[in-house]
mmCIF file of C-alpha atoms and ligand atoms in Angstrom:
data_model
loop_
_atom_site.group_PDB
_atom_site.id
_atom_site.type_symbol
_atom_site.label_atom_id
_atom_site.label_comp_id
_atom_site.label_asym_id
_atom_site.label_seq_id
_atom_site.Cartn_x
_atom_site.Cartn_y
_atom_site.Cartn_z
ATOM 1 C CA MET A 194 123.317 116.272 88.902
ATOM 2 C CA ILE A 195 123.445 112.575 88.085
ATOM 3 C CA ASN A 196 120.091 111.306 86.889
ATOM 4 C CA CYS A 197 120.213 107.505 86.708
ATOM 5 C CA GLU A 198 117.437 105.617 84.981
ATOM 6 C CA LEU A 199 117.394 102.155 86.475
ATOM 7 C CA GLU A 200 115.322 98.999 86.683
ATOM 8 C CA CYS A 201 114.409 97.027 89.811
ATOM 9 C CA GLY A 202 112.701 93.880 88.541
ATOM 10 C CA ASN A 203 109.962 95.324 86.385
ATOM 11 C CA VAL A 204 109.982 98.804 87.973
ATOM 12 C CA HIS A 205 111.657 101.565 85.996
ATOM 13 C CA PHE A 206 112.739 104.537 88.116
ATOM 14 C CA HIS A 207 114.890 107.653 88.256
ATOM 15 C CA ASP A 208 117.411 108.083 91.059
ATOM 16 C CA VAL A 209 118.582 111.709 91.230
ATOM 17 C CA GLY A 210 120.535 113.759 93.774
ATOM 18 C CA GLN A 211 121.895 113.096 97.231
ATOM 19 C CA GLY A 212 120.700 113.442 100.815
ATOM 20 C CA GLU A 213 117.600 112.219 102.634
ATOM 21 C CA SER A 214 115.483 110.072 100.311
ATOM 22 C CA LEU A 215 112.262 111.452 98.903
ATOM 23 C CA LEU A 216 110.009 109.059 96.988
ATOM 24 C CA LEU A 217 107.715 110.732 94.427
ATOM 25 C CA VAL A 218 104.700 108.579 93.519
ATOM 26 C CA HIS A 219 102.606 109.580 90.523
ATOM 27 C CA GLY A 220 98.827 109.617 90.137
ATOM 28 C CA PHE A 221 96.454 107.710 87.852
ATOM 29 C CA PRO A 222 96.906 107.035 84.932
ATOM 30 C CA LEU A 223 100.228 108.823 84.657
ATOM 31 C CA ASP A 224 103.940 108.167 85.068
ATOM 32 C CA HIS A 225 107.103 109.691 86.575
ATOM 33 C CA SER A 226 107.064 112.565 84.067
ATOM 34 C CA MET A 227 104.426 114.428 86.095
ATOM 35 C CA TRP A 228 107.294 115.257 88.531
ATOM 36 C CA ARG A 229 109.543 116.788 85.868
ATOM 37 C CA HIS A 230 109.452 120.265 87.472
ATOM 38 C CA GLN A 231 110.608 118.814 90.771
ATOM 39 C CA LEU A 232 113.698 116.993 89.518
ATOM 40 C CA ASN A 233 116.131 119.921 89.215
ATOM 41 C CA SER A 234 114.945 121.898 92.177
ATOM 42 C CA LEU A 235 114.370 119.182 94.785
ATOM 43 C CA SER A 236 117.376 117.046 93.809
ATOM 44 C CA GLN A 237 119.619 119.833 95.098
ATOM 45 C CA HIS A 238 118.432 118.878 98.599
ATOM 46 C CA PHE A 239 117.335 115.246 98.392
ATOM 47 C CA ARG A 240 117.949 111.915 96.777
ATOM 48 C CA LEU A 241 114.821 111.632 94.658
ATOM 49 C CA ILE A 242 113.477 108.195 93.817
ATOM 50 C CA VAL A 243 110.887 108.586 91.067
ATOM 51 C CA PRO A 244 109.314 105.353 89.809
ATOM 52 C CA ASP A 245 106.824 104.461 87.128
ATOM 53 C CA LEU A 246 104.480 102.265 89.161
ATOM 54 C CA ALA A 247 104.452 98.721 87.787
ATOM 55 C CA GLY A 248 102.238 98.661 84.689
ATOM 56 C CA PHE A 249 102.565 102.425 84.067
ATOM 57 C CA GLY A 250 105.074 104.310 81.928
ATOM 58 C CA ARG A 251 108.069 102.127 81.152
ATOM 59 C CA SER A 252 107.397 99.640 83.966
ATOM 60 C CA VAL A 253 105.835 96.360 82.983
ATOM 61 C CA ARG A 254 103.447 94.491 85.261
ATOM 62 C CA TYR A 255 103.428 90.700 85.458
ATOM 63 C CA THR A 256 101.089 90.246 88.419
ATOM 64 C CA GLU A 257 97.512 91.350 89.102
ATOM 65 C CA ILE A 258 96.940 94.694 90.861
ATOM 66 C CA GLU A 259 94.920 93.291 93.741
ATOM 67 C CA SER A 260 94.518 96.539 95.664
ATOM 68 C CA THR A 261 96.173 99.890 96.248
ATOM 69 C CA GLN A 262 98.338 98.014 98.770
ATOM 70 C CA THR A 263 99.879 96.042 95.874
ATOM 71 C CA PHE A 264 101.620 99.240 94.744
ATOM 72 C CA ALA A 265 102.820 99.977 98.292
ATOM 73 C CA GLU A 266 104.389 96.492 98.417
ATOM 74 C CA ASP A 267 106.086 97.083 95.027
ATOM 75 C CA LEU A 268 107.590 100.281 96.455
ATOM 76 C CA ILE A 269 108.874 98.465 99.532
ATOM 77 C CA GLU A 270 110.643 96.030 97.176
ATOM 78 C CA LEU A 271 112.197 99.012 95.423
ATOM 79 C CA LEU A 272 113.412 100.486 98.736
ATOM 80 C CA ASP A 273 114.845 97.106 99.735
ATOM 81 C CA TYR A 274 116.640 96.893 96.399
ATOM 82 C CA LEU A 275 118.112 100.360 97.006
ATOM 83 C CA ASP A 276 118.894 99.488 100.636
ATOM 84 C CA LEU A 277 116.885 102.450 101.900
ATOM 85 C CA ALA A 278 115.615 102.038 105.456
ATOM 86 C CA ARG A 279 113.267 105.045 105.394
ATOM 87 C CA VAL A 280 111.979 107.636 102.961
ATOM 88 C CA HIS A 281 109.872 110.740 102.849
ATOM 89 C CA PHE A 282 106.850 109.605 100.813
ATOM 90 C CA CYS A 283 105.186 112.114 98.489
ATOM 91 C CA GLY A 284 102.176 110.815 96.543
ATOM 92 C CA LEU A 285 99.656 112.559 94.334
ATOM 93 C CA SER A 286 96.042 111.403 94.255
ATOM 94 C CA MET A 287 96.283 107.637 93.600
ATOM 95 C CA GLY A 288 99.878 108.055 94.813
ATOM 96 C CA GLY A 289 98.338 109.422 98.029
ATOM 97 C CA TYR A 290 96.011 106.403 98.371
ATOM 98 C CA ILE A 291 99.183 104.297 98.139
ATOM 99 C CA GLY A 292 100.774 106.568 100.751
ATOM 100 C CA TRP A 293 98.045 105.734 103.312
ATOM 101 C CA GLN A 294 98.704 102.021 102.646
ATOM 102 C CA PHE A 295 102.450 102.579 102.980
ATOM 103 C CA TRP A 296 101.853 104.195 106.397
ATOM 104 C CA LYS A 297 99.400 101.461 107.470
ATOM 105 C CA HIS A 298 101.596 98.496 106.575
ATOM 106 C CA HIS A 299 105.140 99.890 106.672
ATOM 107 C CA SER A 300 105.139 102.884 109.016
ATOM 108 C CA ASP A 301 108.684 102.007 110.125
ATOM 109 C CA ARG A 302 109.882 102.751 106.563
ATOM 110 C CA LEU A 303 108.256 106.190 106.563
ATOM 111 C CA ASP A 304 109.875 109.423 107.601
ATOM 112 C CA ARG A 305 107.408 112.189 106.631
ATOM 113 C CA LEU A 306 104.339 111.929 104.412
ATOM 114 C CA ILE A 307 103.248 114.406 101.744
ATOM 115 C CA ALA A 308 99.677 113.876 100.537
ATOM 116 C CA CYS A 309 99.058 115.877 97.354
ATOM 117 C CA ASN A 310 95.598 116.422 95.847
ATOM 118 C CA THR A 311 94.338 113.231 97.424
ATOM 119 C CA ARG A 312 91.432 111.886 99.466
ATOM 120 C CA ALA A 313 91.373 109.719 102.566
ATOM 121 C CA ALA A 314 87.753 108.600 102.145
ATOM 122 C CA ALA A 315 86.856 105.510 100.139
ATOM 123 C CA ASP A 316 84.708 105.819 97.010
ATOM 124 C CA SER A 317 80.970 106.194 97.476
ATOM 125 C CA GLU A 318 78.964 103.394 95.807
ATOM 126 C CA THR A 319 78.103 105.799 92.957
ATOM 127 C CA VAL A 320 81.752 106.700 92.310
ATOM 128 C CA ALA A 321 82.825 103.044 92.544
ATOM 129 C CA ARG A 322 80.109 102.064 90.058
ATOM 130 C CA GLY A 323 81.289 104.830 87.696
ATOM 131 C CA ARG A 324 84.829 103.436 87.844
ATOM 132 C CA ARG A 325 83.581 99.929 86.980
ATOM 133 C CA VAL A 326 81.703 101.356 83.975
ATOM 134 C CA THR A 327 84.841 103.243 82.869
ATOM 135 C CA ALA A 328 86.890 100.052 83.252
ATOM 136 C CA GLN A 329 84.449 98.234 80.952
ATOM 137 C CA THR A 330 84.632 101.072 78.405
ATOM 138 C CA VAL A 331 88.443 100.949 78.417
ATOM 139 C CA ARG A 332 88.343 97.172 77.972
ATOM 140 C CA ASN A 333 85.910 97.427 75.038
ATOM 141 C CA GLU A 334 87.032 100.618 73.301
ATOM 142 C CA GLY A 335 90.533 101.505 74.517
ATOM 143 C CA VAL A 336 91.879 104.558 76.323
ATOM 144 C CA GLN A 337 90.954 107.483 74.026
ATOM 145 C CA LYS A 338 87.699 108.493 75.742
ATOM 146 C CA LEU A 339 89.231 108.314 79.220
ATOM 147 C CA ALA A 340 92.232 110.409 78.099
ATOM 148 C CA ASP A 341 89.985 113.091 76.561
ATOM 149 C CA GLU A 342 87.763 113.286 79.632
ATOM 150 C CA MET A 343 90.529 113.145 82.218
ATOM 151 C CA VAL A 344 92.655 116.028 80.947
ATOM 152 C CA LYS A 345 89.614 118.306 81.243
ATOM 153 C CA LYS A 346 89.381 117.459 84.939
ATOM 154 C CA LEU A 347 93.060 117.205 85.833
ATOM 155 C CA PHE A 348 93.987 120.815 85.041
ATOM 156 C CA ALA A 349 92.504 124.071 86.317
ATOM 157 C CA PRO A 350 90.186 125.598 83.659
ATOM 158 C CA ALA A 351 92.575 128.516 82.956
ATOM 159 C CA ASN A 352 95.533 126.154 82.614
ATOM 160 C CA GLN A 353 93.800 124.252 79.803
ATOM 161 C CA THR A 354 94.949 127.075 77.516
ATOM 162 C CA GLN A 355 97.746 128.717 79.534
ATOM 163 C CA LYS A 356 99.554 125.394 79.957
ATOM 164 C CA SER A 357 98.453 123.659 76.774
ATOM 165 C CA GLY A 358 101.897 122.031 76.363
ATOM 166 C CA GLU A 359 101.543 120.333 79.756
ATOM 167 C CA VAL A 360 97.963 119.332 78.897
ATOM 168 C CA SER A 361 98.943 117.624 75.652
ATOM 169 C CA GLN A 362 101.933 115.882 77.284
ATOM 170 C CA ILE A 363 99.657 114.426 79.972
ATOM 171 C CA HIS A 364 97.075 113.479 77.326
ATOM 172 C CA ASN A 365 99.780 111.506 75.491
ATOM 173 C CA VAL A 366 100.923 109.777 78.674
ATOM 174 C CA ILE A 367 97.359 108.577 79.308
ATOM 175 C CA LEU A 368 96.954 107.429 75.683
ATOM 176 C CA GLU A 369 100.135 105.386 75.980
ATOM 177 C CA THR A 370 99.202 103.721 79.277
ATOM 178 C CA ASN A 371 98.525 100.000 79.117
ATOM 179 C CA PRO A 372 94.693 99.570 79.084
ATOM 180 C CA GLU A 373 94.824 96.512 81.341
ATOM 181 C CA THR A 374 96.765 98.509 83.971
ATOM 182 C CA ILE A 375 94.102 101.206 83.758
ATOM 183 C CA VAL A 376 91.314 98.665 84.214
ATOM 184 C CA GLN A 377 92.958 96.966 87.198
ATOM 185 C CA SER A 378 93.856 100.306 88.837
ATOM 186 C CA LEU A 379 90.287 101.559 88.478
ATOM 187 C CA LEU A 380 88.973 98.415 90.170
ATOM 188 C CA ALA A 381 91.630 98.662 92.907
ATOM 189 C CA MET A 382 90.735 102.307 93.595
ATOM 190 C CA ALA A 383 87.024 101.476 93.666
ATOM 191 C CA ALA A 384 87.683 98.864 96.365
ATOM 192 C CA ARG A 385 90.194 100.833 98.433
ATOM 193 C CA PRO A 386 89.608 101.150 102.183
ATOM 194 C CA ASP A 387 88.465 104.294 103.941
ATOM 195 C CA ALA A 388 91.651 105.818 105.369
ATOM 196 C CA THR A 389 89.789 108.566 107.276
ATOM 197 C CA PRO A 390 89.852 106.669 110.621
ATOM 198 C CA TRP A 391 93.605 106.173 110.177
ATOM 199 C CA LEU A 392 94.303 109.903 110.095
ATOM 200 C CA GLU A 393 94.111 110.495 113.824
ATOM 201 C CA GLN A 394 96.427 107.530 114.462
ATOM 202 C CA ILE A 395 99.207 108.919 112.285
ATOM 203 C CA GLU A 396 102.153 110.105 114.397
ATOM 204 C CA HIS A 397 104.343 111.062 111.432
ATOM 205 C CA PRO A 398 104.318 114.675 110.274
ATOM 206 C CA VAL A 399 102.065 115.029 107.212
ATOM 207 C CA LEU A 400 101.876 117.841 104.677
ATOM 208 C CA PHE A 401 98.628 118.139 102.712
ATOM 209 C CA VAL A 402 99.006 119.979 99.389
ATOM 210 C CA ALA A 403 95.796 121.153 97.710
ATOM 211 C CA GLY A 404 95.010 123.235 94.609
ATOM 212 C CA THR A 405 92.497 126.101 94.685
ATOM 213 C CA GLU A 406 90.994 124.862 91.391
ATOM 214 C CA ASP A 407 91.135 121.114 91.965
ATOM 215 C CA GLN A 408 87.977 119.623 90.406
ATOM 216 C CA ILE A 409 88.760 116.076 91.572
ATOM 217 C CA THR A 410 89.844 116.547 95.203
ATOM 218 C CA PRO A 411 88.296 119.636 96.779
ATOM 219 C CA ALA A 412 90.684 121.683 98.919
ATOM 220 C CA ASP A 413 88.141 121.963 101.785
ATOM 221 C CA GLU A 414 88.019 118.187 102.166
ATOM 222 C CA MET A 415 91.823 118.076 102.298
ATOM 223 C CA LYS A 416 91.884 120.800 104.950
ATOM 224 C CA GLU A 417 89.447 118.812 107.105
ATOM 225 C CA ASN A 418 91.688 115.758 106.737
ATOM 226 C CA ALA A 419 94.749 117.803 107.719
ATOM 227 C CA GLU A 420 92.943 118.848 110.918
ATOM 228 C CA ARG A 421 92.525 115.166 111.862
ATOM 229 C CA VAL A 422 96.293 114.466 111.825
ATOM 230 C CA LYS A 423 98.225 115.336 115.033
ATOM 231 C CA SER A 424 101.231 116.873 113.331
ATOM 232 C CA SER A 425 100.112 118.296 110.003
ATOM 233 C CA GLN A 426 100.535 121.252 107.694
ATOM 234 C CA PHE A 427 98.215 122.353 104.925
ATOM 235 C CA ALA A 428 99.371 124.201 101.790
ATOM 236 C CA LEU A 429 96.792 125.624 99.400
ATOM 237 C CA LEU A 430 98.365 126.431 96.037
ATOM 238 C CA PRO A 431 96.855 129.111 93.791
ATOM 239 C CA ASP A 432 96.465 128.685 90.014
ATOM 240 C CA SER A 433 96.461 124.947 90.436
ATOM 241 C CA GLY A 434 94.030 122.153 89.671
ATOM 242 C CA HIS A 435 94.597 118.476 90.484
ATOM 243 C CA LEU A 436 98.182 118.382 89.157
ATOM 244 C CA SER A 437 99.754 120.901 91.541
ATOM 245 C CA PRO A 438 103.415 119.835 90.942
ATOM 246 C CA LEU A 439 102.942 120.564 87.204
ATOM 247 C CA GLU A 440 100.555 123.504 87.380
ATOM 248 C CA ASN A 441 102.295 125.587 90.047
ATOM 249 C CA PRO A 442 105.747 124.036 90.437
ATOM 250 C CA ASP A 443 107.378 126.996 92.208
ATOM 251 C CA ALA A 444 104.780 127.106 94.978
ATOM 252 C CA PHE A 445 104.752 123.301 95.139
ATOM 253 C CA ASN A 446 108.523 122.990 95.502
ATOM 254 C CA GLU A 447 108.602 125.747 98.107
ATOM 255 C CA ALA A 448 105.914 123.982 100.181
ATOM 256 C CA ILE A 449 107.887 120.710 100.097
ATOM 257 C CA LEU A 450 111.183 122.356 101.002
ATOM 258 C CA SER A 451 109.657 124.281 103.884
ATOM 259 C CA PHE A 452 107.889 121.159 105.253
ATOM 260 C CA LEU A 453 111.121 119.156 105.050
ATOM 261 C CA ASN A 454 113.076 122.007 106.695
ATOM 262 C CA LYS A 455 115.300 122.877 103.726
HETATM 263 C C1 MLT B 32 94.586 110.454 90.237
HETATM 264 O O1 MLT B 32 94.934 111.575 89.862
HETATM 265 O O2 MLT B 32 95.404 109.628 90.664
HETATM 266 C C2 MLT B 32 93.135 110.079 90.141
HETATM 267 O O3 MLT B 32 92.363 111.217 89.912
HETATM 268 C C3 MLT B 32 92.680 109.352 91.374
HETATM 269 C C4 MLT B 32 91.232 108.969 91.333
HETATM 270 O O4 MLT B 32 90.680 108.732 90.249
HETATM 271 O O5 MLT B 32 90.628 108.864 92.423
#
């Protein structure tokens, strides 16, 4: 397996394997490493493109994050650079919000969509206000408080101890994330559009992946969203919180392979 680490402008990404292209888009405030249990297994069937979104991980950001669409446009630039006409798009949580934007603005570049542990609805006013308060805290005090609070919510309660290595790795990733990227992403998520009305217009096949223990995106809400899409599948993974690719990688990889007919 050749795992190339490359740069496209300011976007750092991994390019692994051969076959149909599968783009793996991380959640907030993480980086490509949340897909580490997918690299070996899925690259035997696909060409995996695994970026650090601009501003996260090793990718620098020189322009403002105006909205979740900004990230979708960055990814289109990456596909153009790689000369890829279409990809399967797999996004987790914030990566899923970007996936709806990718469908909305570039549906001709999309093959199949995989929406992991993600919502279609916009933030309520209360949630949006909470994000603006968090953004102010990060600006004033740094990332520590956010990192401590987020890891408690990202993993299933049992995995806090059973997968403590994964928990501390994710904690470190958050601590190392650029605070300004965190602030701008929080504000972009708070202002993102409601994608719920888009769901019934989507003609592409969509797989929804949920975790039984997800404290951030309840599985029932994801199931309702799956029922709104014409051609959809719904996979509910046991022993998994919000980070299903990390918490239950075997079940996650199996769900992806089955949806993509491998
Ligand atoms: C994520 O995992 O990307 C975040 O939980 C998304 C969010 O805060 O809505």
